[in-house]
XYZ file of C-alpha atoms in Angstrom:
600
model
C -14.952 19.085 -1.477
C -12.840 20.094 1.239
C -12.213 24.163 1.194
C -10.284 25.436 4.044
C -7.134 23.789 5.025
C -2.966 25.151 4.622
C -0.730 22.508 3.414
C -2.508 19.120 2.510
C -0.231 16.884 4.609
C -0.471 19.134 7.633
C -3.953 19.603 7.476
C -4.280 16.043 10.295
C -1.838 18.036 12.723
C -3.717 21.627 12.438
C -6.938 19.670 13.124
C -5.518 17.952 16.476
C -4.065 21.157 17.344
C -7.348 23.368 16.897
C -9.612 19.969 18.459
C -7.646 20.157 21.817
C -7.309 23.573 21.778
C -11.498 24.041 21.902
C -12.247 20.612 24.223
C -9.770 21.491 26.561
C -11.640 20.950 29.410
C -11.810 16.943 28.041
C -8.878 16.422 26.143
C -5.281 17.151 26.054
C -2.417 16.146 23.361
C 0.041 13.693 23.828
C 2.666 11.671 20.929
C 0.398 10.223 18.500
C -3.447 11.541 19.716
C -5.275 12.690 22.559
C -6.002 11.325 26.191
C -8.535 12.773 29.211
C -7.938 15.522 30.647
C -9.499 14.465 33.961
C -8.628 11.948 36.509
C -9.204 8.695 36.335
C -10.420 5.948 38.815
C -6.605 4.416 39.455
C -6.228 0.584 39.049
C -9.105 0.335 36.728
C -9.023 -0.983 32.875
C -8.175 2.110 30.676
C -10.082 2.222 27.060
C -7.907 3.450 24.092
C -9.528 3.711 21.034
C -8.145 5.291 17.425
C -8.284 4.727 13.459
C -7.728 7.378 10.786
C -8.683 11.112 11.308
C -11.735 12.140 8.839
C -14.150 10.451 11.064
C -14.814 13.046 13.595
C -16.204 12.008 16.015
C -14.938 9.484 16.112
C -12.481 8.900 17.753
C -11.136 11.649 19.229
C -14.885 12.763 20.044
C -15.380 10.029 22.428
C -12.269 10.562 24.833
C -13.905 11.641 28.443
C -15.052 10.486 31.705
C -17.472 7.559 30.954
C -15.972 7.184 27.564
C -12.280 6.386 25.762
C -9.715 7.184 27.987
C -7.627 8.261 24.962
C -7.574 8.036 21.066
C -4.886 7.138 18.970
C -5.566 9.335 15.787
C -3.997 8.644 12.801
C -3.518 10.557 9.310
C -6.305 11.454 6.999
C -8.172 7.647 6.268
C -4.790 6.241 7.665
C -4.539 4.021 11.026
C -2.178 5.767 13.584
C 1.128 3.824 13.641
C 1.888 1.374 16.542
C 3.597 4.005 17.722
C 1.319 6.304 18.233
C -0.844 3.315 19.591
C 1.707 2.765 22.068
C 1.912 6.436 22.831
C -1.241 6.971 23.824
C -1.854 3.462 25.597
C 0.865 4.493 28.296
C -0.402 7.913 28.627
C -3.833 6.028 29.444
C -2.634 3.291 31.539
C -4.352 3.509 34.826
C -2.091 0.534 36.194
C -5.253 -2.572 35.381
C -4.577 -2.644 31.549
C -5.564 -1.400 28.290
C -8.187 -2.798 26.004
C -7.813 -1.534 22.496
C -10.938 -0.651 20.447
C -10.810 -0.112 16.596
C -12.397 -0.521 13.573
C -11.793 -3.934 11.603
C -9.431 -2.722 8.943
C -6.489 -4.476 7.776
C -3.857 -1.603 8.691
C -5.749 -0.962 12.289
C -5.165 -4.353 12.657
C -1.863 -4.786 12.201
C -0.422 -1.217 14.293
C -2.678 -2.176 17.165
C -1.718 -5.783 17.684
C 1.990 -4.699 17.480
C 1.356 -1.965 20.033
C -0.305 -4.463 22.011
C 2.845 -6.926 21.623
C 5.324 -4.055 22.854
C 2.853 -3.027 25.746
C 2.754 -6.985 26.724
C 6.487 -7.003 26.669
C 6.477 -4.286 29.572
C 3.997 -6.189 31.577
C 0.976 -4.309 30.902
C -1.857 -6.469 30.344
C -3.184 -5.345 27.217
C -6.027 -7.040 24.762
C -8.079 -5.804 21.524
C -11.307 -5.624 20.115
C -11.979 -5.050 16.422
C -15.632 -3.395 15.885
C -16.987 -6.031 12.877
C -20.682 -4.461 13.026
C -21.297 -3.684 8.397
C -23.337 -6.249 7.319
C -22.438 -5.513 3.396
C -18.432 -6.248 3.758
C -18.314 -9.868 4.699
C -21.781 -12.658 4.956
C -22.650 -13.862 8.019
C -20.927 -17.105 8.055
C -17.190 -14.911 7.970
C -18.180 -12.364 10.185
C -14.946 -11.558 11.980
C -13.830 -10.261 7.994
C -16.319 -7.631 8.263
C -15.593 -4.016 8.811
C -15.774 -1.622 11.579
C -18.564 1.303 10.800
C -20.764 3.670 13.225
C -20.897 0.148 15.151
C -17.877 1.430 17.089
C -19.902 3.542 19.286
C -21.986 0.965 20.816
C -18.978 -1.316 21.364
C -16.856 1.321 23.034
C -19.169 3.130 24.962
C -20.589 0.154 26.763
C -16.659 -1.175 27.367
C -15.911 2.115 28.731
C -18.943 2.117 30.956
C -17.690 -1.198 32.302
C -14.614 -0.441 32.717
C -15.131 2.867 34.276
C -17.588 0.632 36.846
C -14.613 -1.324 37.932
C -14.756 -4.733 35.893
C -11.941 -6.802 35.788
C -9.864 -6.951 32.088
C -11.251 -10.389 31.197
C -15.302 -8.807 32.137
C -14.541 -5.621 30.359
C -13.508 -7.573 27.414
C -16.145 -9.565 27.548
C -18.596 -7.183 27.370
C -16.824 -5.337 23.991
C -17.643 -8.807 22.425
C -20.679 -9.030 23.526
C -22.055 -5.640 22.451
C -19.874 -6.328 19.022
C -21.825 -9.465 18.677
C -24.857 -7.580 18.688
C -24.513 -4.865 16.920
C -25.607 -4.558 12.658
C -24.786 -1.809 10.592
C -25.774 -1.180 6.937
C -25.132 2.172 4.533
C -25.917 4.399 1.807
C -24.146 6.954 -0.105
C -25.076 9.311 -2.413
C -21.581 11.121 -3.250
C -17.964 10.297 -2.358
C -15.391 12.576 0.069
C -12.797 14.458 -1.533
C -9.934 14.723 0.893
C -7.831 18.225 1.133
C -5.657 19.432 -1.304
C -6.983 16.163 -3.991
C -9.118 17.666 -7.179
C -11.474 14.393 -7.505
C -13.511 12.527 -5.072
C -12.028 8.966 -3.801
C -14.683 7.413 -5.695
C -17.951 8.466 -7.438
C -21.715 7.842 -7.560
C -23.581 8.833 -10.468
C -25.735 11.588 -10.211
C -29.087 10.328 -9.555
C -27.887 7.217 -8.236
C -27.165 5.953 -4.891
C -24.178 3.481 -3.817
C -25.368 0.741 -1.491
C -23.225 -1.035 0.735
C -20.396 1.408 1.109
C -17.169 1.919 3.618
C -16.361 4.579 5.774
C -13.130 5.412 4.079
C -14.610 5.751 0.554
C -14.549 2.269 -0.354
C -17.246 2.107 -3.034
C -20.529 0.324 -2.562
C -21.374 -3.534 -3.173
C -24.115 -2.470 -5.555
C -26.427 0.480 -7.447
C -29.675 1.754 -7.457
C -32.038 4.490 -8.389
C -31.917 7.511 -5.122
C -35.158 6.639 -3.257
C -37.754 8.781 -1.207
C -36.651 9.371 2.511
C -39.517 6.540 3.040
C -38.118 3.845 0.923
C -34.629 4.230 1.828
C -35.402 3.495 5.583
C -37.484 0.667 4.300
C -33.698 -0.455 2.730
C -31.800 -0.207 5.868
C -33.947 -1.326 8.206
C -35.268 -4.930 5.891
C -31.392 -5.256 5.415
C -30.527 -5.006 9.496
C -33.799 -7.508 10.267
C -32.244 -10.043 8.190
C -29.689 -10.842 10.676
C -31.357 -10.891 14.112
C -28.420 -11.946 16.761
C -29.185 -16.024 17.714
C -31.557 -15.896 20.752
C -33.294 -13.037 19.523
C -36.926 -12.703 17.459
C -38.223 -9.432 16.629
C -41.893 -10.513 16.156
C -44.186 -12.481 18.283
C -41.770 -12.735 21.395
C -43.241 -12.570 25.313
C -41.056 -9.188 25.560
C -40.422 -6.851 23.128
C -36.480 -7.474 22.026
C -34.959 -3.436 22.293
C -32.765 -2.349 19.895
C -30.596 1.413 20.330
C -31.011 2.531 16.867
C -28.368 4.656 15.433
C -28.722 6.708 11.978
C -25.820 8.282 11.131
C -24.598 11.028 8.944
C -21.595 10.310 6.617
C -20.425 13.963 6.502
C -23.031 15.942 4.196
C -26.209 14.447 4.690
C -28.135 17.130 6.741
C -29.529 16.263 10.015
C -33.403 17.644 9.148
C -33.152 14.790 5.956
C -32.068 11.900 8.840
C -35.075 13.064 10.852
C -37.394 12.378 7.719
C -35.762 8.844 7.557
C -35.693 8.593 11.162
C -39.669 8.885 11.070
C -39.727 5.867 8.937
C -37.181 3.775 10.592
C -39.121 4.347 13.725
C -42.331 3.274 12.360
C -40.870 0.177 11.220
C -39.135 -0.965 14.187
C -42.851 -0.568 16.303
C -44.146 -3.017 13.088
C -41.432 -5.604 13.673
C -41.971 -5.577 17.158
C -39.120 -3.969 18.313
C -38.891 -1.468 21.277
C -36.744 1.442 20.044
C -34.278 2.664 23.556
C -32.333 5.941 23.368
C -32.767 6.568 19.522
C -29.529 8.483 18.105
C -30.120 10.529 15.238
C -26.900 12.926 13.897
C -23.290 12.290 13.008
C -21.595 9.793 14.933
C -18.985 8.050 12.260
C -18.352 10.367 9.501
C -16.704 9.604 6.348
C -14.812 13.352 5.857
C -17.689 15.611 3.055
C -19.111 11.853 2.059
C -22.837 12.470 1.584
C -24.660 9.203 2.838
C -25.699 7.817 5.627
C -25.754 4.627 7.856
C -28.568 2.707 10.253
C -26.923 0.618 13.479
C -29.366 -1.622 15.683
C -27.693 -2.906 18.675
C -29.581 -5.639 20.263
C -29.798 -4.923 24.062
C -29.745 -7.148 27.250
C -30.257 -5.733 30.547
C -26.413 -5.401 31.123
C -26.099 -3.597 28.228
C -28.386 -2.037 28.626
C -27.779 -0.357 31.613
C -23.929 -0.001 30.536
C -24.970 1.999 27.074
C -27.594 4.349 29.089
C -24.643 5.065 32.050
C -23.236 8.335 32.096
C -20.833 9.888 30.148
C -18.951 13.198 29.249
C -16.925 13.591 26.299
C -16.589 16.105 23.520
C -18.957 14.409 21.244
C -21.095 11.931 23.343
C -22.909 12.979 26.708
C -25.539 11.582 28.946
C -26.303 11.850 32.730
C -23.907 13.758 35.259
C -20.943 12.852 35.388
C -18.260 14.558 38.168
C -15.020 14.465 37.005
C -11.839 16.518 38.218
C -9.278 18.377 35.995
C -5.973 16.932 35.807
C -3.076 19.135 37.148
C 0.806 19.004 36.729
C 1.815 16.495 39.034
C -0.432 14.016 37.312
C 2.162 14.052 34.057
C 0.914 11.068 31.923
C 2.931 12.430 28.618
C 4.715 10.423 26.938
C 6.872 11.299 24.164
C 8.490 10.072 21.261
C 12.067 8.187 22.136
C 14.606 9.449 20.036
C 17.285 7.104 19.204
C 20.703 6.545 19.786
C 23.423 6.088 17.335
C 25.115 2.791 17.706
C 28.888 2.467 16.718
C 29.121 1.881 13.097
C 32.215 0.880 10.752
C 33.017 3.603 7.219
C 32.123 0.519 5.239
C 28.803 0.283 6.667
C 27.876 4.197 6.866
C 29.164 4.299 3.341
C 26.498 1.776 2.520
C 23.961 4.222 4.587
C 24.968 6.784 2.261
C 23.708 4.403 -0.948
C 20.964 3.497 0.963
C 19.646 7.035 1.554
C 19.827 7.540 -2.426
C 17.974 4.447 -2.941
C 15.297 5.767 -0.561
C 15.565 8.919 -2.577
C 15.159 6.992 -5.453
C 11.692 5.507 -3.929
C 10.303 8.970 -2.784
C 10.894 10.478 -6.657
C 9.148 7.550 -8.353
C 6.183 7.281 -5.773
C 5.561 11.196 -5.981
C 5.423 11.227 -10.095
C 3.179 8.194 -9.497
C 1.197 9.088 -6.558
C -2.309 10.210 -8.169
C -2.159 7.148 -10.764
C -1.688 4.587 -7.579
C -4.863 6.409 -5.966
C -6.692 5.923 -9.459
C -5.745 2.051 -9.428
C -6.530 1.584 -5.616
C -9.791 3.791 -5.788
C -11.038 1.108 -8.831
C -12.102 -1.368 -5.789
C -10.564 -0.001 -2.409
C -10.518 3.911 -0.787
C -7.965 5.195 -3.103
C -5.645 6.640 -0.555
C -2.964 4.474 -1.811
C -0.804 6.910 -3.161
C -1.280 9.544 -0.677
C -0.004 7.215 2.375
C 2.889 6.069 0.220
C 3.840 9.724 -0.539
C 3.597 10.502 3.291
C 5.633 7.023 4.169
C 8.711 7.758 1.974
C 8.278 11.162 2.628
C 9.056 10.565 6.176
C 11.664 7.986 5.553
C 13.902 9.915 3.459
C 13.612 12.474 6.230
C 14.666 9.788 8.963
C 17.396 8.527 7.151
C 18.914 11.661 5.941
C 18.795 12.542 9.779
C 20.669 9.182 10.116
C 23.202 9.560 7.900
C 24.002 13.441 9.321
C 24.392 11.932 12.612
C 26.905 8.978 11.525
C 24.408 6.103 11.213
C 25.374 2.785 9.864
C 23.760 0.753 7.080
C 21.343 -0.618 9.811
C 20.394 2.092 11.721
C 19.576 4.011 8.764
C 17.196 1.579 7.764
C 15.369 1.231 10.983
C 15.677 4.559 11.224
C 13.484 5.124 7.637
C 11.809 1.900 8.441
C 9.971 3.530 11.761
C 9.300 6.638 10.527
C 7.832 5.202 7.120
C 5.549 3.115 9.559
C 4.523 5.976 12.048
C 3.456 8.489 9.304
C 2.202 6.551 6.598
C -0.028 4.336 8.841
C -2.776 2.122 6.954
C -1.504 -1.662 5.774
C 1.110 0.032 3.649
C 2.709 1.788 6.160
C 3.147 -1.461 8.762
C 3.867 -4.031 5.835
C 6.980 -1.173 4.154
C 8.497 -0.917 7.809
C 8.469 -4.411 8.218
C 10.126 -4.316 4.920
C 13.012 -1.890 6.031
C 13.439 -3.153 9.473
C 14.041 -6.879 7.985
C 16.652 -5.317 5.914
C 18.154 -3.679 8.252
C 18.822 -6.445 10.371
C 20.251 -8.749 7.625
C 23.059 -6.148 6.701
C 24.119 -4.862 10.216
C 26.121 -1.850 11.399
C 29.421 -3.426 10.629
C 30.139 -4.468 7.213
C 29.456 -2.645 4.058
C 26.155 -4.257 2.342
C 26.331 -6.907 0.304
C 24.630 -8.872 -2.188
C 24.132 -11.865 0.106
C 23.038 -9.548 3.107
C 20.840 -7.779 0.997
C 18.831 -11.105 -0.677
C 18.660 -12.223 3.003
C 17.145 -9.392 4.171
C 14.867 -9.383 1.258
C 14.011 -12.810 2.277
C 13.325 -11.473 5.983
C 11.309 -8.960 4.856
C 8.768 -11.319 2.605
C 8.788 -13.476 5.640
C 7.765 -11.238 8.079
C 4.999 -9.288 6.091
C 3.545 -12.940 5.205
C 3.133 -14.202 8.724
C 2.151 -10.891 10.003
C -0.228 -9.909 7.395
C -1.120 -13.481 6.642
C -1.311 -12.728 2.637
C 0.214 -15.186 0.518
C 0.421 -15.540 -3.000
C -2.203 -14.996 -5.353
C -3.860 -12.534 -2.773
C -3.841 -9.968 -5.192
C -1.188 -7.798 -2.183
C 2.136 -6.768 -2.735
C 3.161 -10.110 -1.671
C 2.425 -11.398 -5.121
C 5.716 -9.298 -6.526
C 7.847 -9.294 -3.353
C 7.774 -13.501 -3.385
C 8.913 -13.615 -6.763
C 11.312 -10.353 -6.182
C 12.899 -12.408 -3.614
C 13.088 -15.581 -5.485
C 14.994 -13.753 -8.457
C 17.045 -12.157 -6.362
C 18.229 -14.803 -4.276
C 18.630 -17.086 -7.207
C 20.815 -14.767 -9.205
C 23.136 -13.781 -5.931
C 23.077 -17.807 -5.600
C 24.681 -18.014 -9.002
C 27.293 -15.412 -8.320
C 25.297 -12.086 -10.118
C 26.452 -8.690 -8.472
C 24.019 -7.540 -6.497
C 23.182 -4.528 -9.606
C 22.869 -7.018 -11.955
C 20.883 -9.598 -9.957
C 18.834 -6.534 -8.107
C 17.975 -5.463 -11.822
C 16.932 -9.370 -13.239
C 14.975 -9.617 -10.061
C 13.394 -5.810 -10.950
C 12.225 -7.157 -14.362
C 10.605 -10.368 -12.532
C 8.389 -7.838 -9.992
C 7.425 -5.529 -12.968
C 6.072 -8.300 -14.587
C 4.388 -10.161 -11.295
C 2.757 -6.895 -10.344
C 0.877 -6.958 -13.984
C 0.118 -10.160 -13.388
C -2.330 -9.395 -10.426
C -4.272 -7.798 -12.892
C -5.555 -11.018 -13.661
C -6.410 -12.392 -9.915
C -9.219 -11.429 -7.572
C -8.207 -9.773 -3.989
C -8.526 -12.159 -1.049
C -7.390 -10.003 1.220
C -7.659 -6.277 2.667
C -10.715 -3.289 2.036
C -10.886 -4.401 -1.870
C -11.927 -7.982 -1.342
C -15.378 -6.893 -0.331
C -15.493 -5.252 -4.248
C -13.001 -8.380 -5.732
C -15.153 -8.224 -8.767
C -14.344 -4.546 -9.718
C -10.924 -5.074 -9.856
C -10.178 -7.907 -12.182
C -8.921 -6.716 -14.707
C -6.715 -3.789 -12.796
C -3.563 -4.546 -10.941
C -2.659 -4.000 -7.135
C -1.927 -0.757 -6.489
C 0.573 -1.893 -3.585
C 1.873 -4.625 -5.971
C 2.226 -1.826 -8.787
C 4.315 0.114 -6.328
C 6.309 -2.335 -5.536
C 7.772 -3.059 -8.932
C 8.005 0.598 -9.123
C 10.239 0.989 -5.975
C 12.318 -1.797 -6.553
C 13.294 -0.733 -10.453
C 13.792 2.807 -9.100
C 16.305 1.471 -6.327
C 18.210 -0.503 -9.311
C 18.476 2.855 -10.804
C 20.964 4.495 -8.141
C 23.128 1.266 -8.113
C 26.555 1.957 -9.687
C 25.904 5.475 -9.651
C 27.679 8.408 -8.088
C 25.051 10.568 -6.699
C 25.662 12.389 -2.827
C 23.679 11.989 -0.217
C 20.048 13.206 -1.306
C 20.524 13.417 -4.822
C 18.411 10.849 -6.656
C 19.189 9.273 -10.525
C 15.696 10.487 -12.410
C 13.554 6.928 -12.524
C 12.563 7.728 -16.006
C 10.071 5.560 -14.855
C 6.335 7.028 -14.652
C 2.692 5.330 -14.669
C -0.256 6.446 -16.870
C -3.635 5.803 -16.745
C -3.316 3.912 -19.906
C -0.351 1.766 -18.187
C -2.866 -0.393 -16.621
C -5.602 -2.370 -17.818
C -9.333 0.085 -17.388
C -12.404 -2.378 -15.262
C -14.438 -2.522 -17.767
């Protein structure tokens, strides 16, 4: 469990804070993470790397001369926002572009490709690599679904080496695929992480038992078994790894011996004398298979917050990468060689803050609709907080179980943004894209992109100028479903949220289409998403960090589909009613662990 932290939801902040203020001479802050603190080689390709905090070391860890240039660090098992991506991308920018490293996770995914898309709109060349290195999320043949563990290390330090050596964006890049292309991870854990402030573990592992195949943000494993000796449990990771030798590659009976780095990697509580007993094994059984073990790392590399477990990476070496993973480096976490770097001083800048924005010209019809539209965001923030630690329940059943939490910090934020809004005269539009960015920026994860997608669409449809109405609002409904299914790619039957907003939107727009008010037809369409987001109790995730576990949650509904139909009847609860600014209409409306359907 996690002892020593203040308030919960500052607890990412304090961290940052304390981080920069004891690697100084490496890092320094900026909006959204952390960037070097030393100068950089100008017109070469800048590395910016970033997930969720609770990782440490990564990412922050590896920001330094011969390393990440920055790290774009996001809440507690949350993906920074593409803000914060785009934050720390500028800060980093040494004028030849910006490759973006990050684990393969749906949320990561979706922030850093639309901080790429705004950094390609300002003419910085700017590409991606997603780390795809655990062997247990996805088979071989779908590969690019897999997930981004301790595999991240290899991947980014050999694309910072190149890039720090002066390769052009397309070589760099090449490279990162390279090394991702050769690079197998496979884990263990023997407990699950408990983040601050929460009373229960994201997930659990019986005692005596040990969860195979697990995630580095709690997700539970693919299977069970029995907690082996130190021995046997090598014997585990390293049969599992040898099953998938990269093409061109044999590990026995070749002219040369094929090297592999081996990496064994603390989760969090696994001590490091216990990884040296594995380590003993692992090492005999590489020599067996005929493998030449180069620059063995033992330790924690890619944590998983207090998770006890721990996780074996081979990454198959060529001579390039070779020589790229063994050149030096300097950074918090991660140092080899000598490296000469000089500290950055004043005139170098390279901050770059948040833009606060303006306040277009608005009619009263429209900020009197801002006014309803901050109760209905009210509305949202009361029924997500009284439902908060079911949603984590439901989520934890097959994914990490930080669904509630980033939906508390989302609406959280966008109350705050639009109550700002309205204060300063905002109409119905900027209001929502107001709410909309902030929800995105401090929520971060899939949630957090998909709900400001959500809000922006919204926005959009009802404008600064007229008072919102029904038709505006089913149209911007119908913007909203749009853009979260061609940016997210889920479609129905996904078991996502897009299984209740597609028949939300359906409902709605049929009843506005047959004259409904927009209360009654808002509260028809309310009863259609309640009913859709049961529904996905009965459908198998094809999408997102639960599909690797689809099996475990038959039977249990989507937690962002459940929360949904929860936001959407609380909204139709402030219609009609004459609540200020602020003051939300009690939902009434409340989950129990006995409102959904137990895995059995």
């Amino acid at each position: 469990m996690t002892r020593l932290f203040n308030e919960p939801a500052a607890f990412a902040d304090e961290m940052i804070e304390g981080f920069v203020a004891s690697h100084g001479r490496w890092v320094k802050r900026v909006s959204g993470g952390v960037v070097r603190n030393t100068k950089s080689t100008p017109d070469t390709v800048a590395l910016v790397i970033g997930g969720g905090s609770g990782h440490y070391p990564a990412f922050a860890g590896l920001v330094g001369q011969g390393l990440a240039h920055g790290a774009a660090m996001g809440n507690l098992f949350a993906s920074p926002s593409a803000q914060q991506v785009y934050n720390v991308a500028k800060a980093s920018n040494n004028g030849a572009g910006v490759l973006l490293g990050y684990g393969n996770y749906a949320g990561d995914v979706l922030h850093f490709n639309q901080a790429q898309d705004r950094l390609r709109k300002e003419g910085i060349d700017c590409r991606s690599i997603a780390v795809t290195d655990d062997v247990s999320s996805a088979p071989l043949a779908e590969r690019a679904k897999r997930r981004g563990i301790a595999g991240d290390l290899t991947v980014f330090k050999v694309a910072a080496a190149a890039a720090e050596a002066g390769y052009s964006m397309d070589d760099v890049v090449a490279i990162a695929e390279r090394a991702n292309d050769r690079t197998r991870s496979f884990g263990v854990a023997f407990t699950g992480c408990t983040l601050p402030g929460a009373d229960h573990p994201l997930f659990s592992v019986p005692e005596g038992r040990m969860a195979v195949g697990m995630g580095i943000h709690g997700e539970p494993g693919i299977g069970e078994t029995a907690i082996p000796t130190a021995d046997e449990l090598a014997e585990l990771l390293v049969a599992k790894l040898l099953t998938e030798i990269p093409d061109g590659l044999e590990a026995a009976g070749a002219s040369a011996r094929p090297r592999v780095v081996p990496i064994l990697n603390g989760l969090g509580s696994v001590k490091y004398e216990e990884l040296f007993v594995v380590y003993r094994r692992v090492a005999q059984l590489l020599a067996e298979a005929g493998l030449e073990a180069v620059d063995p790392q033992v330790g924690e590399l890619v944590t998983s917050f207090d998770m006890a477990g721990t996780s074996l990476t081979l990454f198959w070496l060529d001579d390039a990468l070779e020589s790229l993973w063994n050149a030096p480096a300097d950074a918090p976490a991660f140092r080899r060689g000598a490296v000469t770097a000089a500290a950055l001083d004043a005139s170098d800048g390279g901050e770059v803050a948040d833009v606060e924005l303006s306040i277009p010209d608005s009619t009263a019809e429209s900020r009197a609709g801002a006014v309803r539209i901050l109760a209905a965001l009210g509305a949202a923030k009361a029924v997500v907080e009284a439902n908060a630690d079911e949603l984590g329940r439901i989520d934890a059943i097959a994914g990490d179980g930080d669904h509630g939490i980033g939906m508390e910090r989302g609406v959280r934020a966008a109350v705050e943004a639009a109550t700002d809004a309205v204060a300063r005269g905002a109409g119905a539009a900027t209001t929502l894209h107001f709410a909309a960015d902030a929800w995105s920026d401090k929520a971060g994860g899939t949630s957090g992109a998909l709900w400001g997608m959500a809000l922006r669409a919204v926005g959009d449809a009802v404008g600064d100028a007229n008072a919102p109405d029904a038709g505006a609002v089913a149209a911007g409904v119908a913007g909203a479903a749009a853009a979260i299914m061609d940016f997210g790619k889920a479609k129905p039957g996904d078991k996502t949220l897009v299984d209740v907003l597609v028949p939300f939107r359906d409902a709605l727009a049929a009843g506005v289409h047959a004259g409904h008010s927009l209360t009654d037809a808002w509260g028809a369409a309310a009863t259609v998403a309640q009913q859709a987001a049961d529904d996905t109790a009965a459908l198998l995730p094809l999408m997102g960090r639960a599909r690797p576990h689809a099996e475990k949650s038959l039977g249990t509904p989507d937690a962002g589909a459940v929360s949904m139909a929860l936001i959407v009847r609380a909204i139709h609860n402030t219609f009609g009613e004459k609540s200020p600014a602020g003051n939300t209409p009690s939902t009434n409306y409340t989950l129990s662990s006995n409102s959904v359907k137990e895995n059995a």
